PDB file of C-alpha atoms in Angstrom:
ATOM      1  CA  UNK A   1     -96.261  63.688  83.239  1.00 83.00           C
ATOM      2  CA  UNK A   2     -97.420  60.171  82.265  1.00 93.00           C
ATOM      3  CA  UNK A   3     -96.107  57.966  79.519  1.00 93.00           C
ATOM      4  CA  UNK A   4     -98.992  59.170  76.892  1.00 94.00           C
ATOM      5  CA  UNK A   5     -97.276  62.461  77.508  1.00 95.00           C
ATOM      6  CA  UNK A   6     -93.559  61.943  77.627  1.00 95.00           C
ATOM      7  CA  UNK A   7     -94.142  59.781  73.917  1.00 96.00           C
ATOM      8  CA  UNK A   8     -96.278  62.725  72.482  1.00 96.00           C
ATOM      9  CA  UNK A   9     -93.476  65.455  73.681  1.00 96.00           C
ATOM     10  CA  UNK A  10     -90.621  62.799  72.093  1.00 97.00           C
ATOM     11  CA  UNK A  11     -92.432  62.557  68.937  1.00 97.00           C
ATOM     12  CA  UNK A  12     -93.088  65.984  69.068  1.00 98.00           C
ATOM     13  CA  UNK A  13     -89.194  66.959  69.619  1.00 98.00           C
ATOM     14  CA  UNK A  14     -88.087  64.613  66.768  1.00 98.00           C
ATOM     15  CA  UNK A  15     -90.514  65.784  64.595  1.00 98.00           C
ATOM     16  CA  UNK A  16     -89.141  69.480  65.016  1.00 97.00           C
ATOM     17  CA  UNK A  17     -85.779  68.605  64.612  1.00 97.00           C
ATOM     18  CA  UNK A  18     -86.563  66.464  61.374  1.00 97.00           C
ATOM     19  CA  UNK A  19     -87.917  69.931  60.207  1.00 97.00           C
ATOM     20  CA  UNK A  20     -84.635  72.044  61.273  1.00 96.00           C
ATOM     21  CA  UNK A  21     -82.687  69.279  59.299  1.00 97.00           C
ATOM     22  CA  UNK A  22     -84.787  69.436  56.276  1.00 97.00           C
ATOM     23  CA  UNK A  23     -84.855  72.858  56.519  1.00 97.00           C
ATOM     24  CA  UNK A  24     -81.369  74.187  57.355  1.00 96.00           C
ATOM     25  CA  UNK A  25     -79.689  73.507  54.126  1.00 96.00           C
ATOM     26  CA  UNK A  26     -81.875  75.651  52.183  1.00 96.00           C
ATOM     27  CA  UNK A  27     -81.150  78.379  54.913  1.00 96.00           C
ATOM     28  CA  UNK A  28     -77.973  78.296  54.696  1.00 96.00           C
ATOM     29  CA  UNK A  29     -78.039  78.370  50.572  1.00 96.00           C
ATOM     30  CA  UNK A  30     -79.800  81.607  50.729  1.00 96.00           C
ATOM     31  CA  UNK A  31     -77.511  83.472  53.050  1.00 96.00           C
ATOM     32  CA  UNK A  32     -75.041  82.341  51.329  1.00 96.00           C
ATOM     33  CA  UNK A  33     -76.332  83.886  48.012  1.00 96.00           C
ATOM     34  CA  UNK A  34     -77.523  86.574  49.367  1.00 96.00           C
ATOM     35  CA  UNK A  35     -73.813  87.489  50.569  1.00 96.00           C
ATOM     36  CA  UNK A  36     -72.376  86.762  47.272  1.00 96.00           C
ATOM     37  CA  UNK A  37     -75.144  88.951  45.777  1.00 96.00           C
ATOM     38  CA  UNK A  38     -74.310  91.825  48.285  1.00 95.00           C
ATOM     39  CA  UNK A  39     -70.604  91.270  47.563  1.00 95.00           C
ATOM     40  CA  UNK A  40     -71.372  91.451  43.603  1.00 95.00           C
ATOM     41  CA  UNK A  41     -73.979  94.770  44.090  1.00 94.00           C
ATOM     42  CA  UNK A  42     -70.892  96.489  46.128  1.00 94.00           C
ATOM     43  CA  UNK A  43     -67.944  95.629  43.152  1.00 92.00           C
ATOM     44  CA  UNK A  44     -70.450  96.791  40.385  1.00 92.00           C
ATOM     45  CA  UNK A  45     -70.825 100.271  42.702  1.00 91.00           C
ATOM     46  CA  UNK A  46     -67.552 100.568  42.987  1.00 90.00           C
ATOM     47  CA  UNK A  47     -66.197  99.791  39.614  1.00 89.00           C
ATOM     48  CA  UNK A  48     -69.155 102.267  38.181  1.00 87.00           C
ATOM     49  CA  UNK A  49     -67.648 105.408  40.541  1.00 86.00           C
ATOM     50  CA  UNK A  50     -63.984 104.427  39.723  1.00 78.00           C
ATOM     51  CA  UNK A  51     -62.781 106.200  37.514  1.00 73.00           C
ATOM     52  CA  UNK A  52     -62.528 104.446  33.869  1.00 65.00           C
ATOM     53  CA  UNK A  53     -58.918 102.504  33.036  1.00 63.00           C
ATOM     54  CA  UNK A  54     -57.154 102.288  30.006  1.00 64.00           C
ATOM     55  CA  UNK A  55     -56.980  99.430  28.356  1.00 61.00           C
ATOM     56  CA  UNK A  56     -53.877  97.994  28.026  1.00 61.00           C
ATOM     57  CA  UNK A  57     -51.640  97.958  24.635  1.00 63.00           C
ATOM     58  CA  UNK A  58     -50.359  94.888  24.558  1.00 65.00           C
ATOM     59  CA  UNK A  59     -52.361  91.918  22.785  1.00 62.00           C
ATOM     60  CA  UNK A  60     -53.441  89.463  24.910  1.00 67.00           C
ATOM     61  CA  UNK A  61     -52.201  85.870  24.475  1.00 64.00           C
ATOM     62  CA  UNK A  62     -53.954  83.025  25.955  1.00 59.00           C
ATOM     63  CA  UNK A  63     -52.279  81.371  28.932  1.00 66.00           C
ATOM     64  CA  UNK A  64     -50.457  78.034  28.689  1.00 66.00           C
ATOM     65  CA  UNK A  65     -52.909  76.201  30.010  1.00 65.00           C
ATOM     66  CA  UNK A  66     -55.545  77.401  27.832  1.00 67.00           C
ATOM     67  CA  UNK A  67     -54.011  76.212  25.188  1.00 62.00           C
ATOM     68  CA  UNK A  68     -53.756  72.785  26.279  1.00 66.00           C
ATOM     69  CA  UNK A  69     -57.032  72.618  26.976  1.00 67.00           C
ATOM     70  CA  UNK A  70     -58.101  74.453  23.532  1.00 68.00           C
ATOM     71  CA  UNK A  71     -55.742  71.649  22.010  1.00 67.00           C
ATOM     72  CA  UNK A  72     -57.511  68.463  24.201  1.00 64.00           C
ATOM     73  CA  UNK A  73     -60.898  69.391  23.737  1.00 64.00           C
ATOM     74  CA  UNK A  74     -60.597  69.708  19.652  1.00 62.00           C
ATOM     75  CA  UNK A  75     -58.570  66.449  19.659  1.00 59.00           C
ATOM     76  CA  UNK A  76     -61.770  64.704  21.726  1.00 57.00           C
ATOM     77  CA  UNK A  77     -64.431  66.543  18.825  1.00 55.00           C
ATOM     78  CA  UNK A  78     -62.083  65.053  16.359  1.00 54.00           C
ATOM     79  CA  UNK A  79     -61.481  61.352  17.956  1.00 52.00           C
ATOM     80  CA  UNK A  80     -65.115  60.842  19.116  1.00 48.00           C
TER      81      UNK A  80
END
């Protein structure tokens, strides 16, 4: 292998791995909602041949926290 050679494989090799690194993140993205998808189509399954549950009797009142931030964001509408 001459010099012309060895540069052309180099260039080559970086080029390829520019590619994988350009690449890669959008891989990765689409397992990854692909999973979440699967995950989602197996609760939906399940929850449609579970048997139905009664709703519960008691109202439901909004968390603490909630209502802070119910209170915080009307107080920014009104201050703005």
């Amino acid at each position: 292998m001459d010099t012309n050679q060895t540069q052309t494989l180099i260039a080559m090799i970086f080029v390829l791995g520019t590619l994988v690194l350009l690449v890669l993140p959008s891989v990765i993205g689409l397992v990854h909602d692909r999973r979440i998808d699967r995950r989602i189509r197996e609760a939906q399954e399940a929850r449609a041949s579970a048997p139905a549950q009664k709703s519960s009797s008691r109202s439901t009142v909004p968390s603490t926290a909630t209502w802070y931030a119910e209170g915080r964001r009307s107080k920014k509408l009104v201050s703005s």
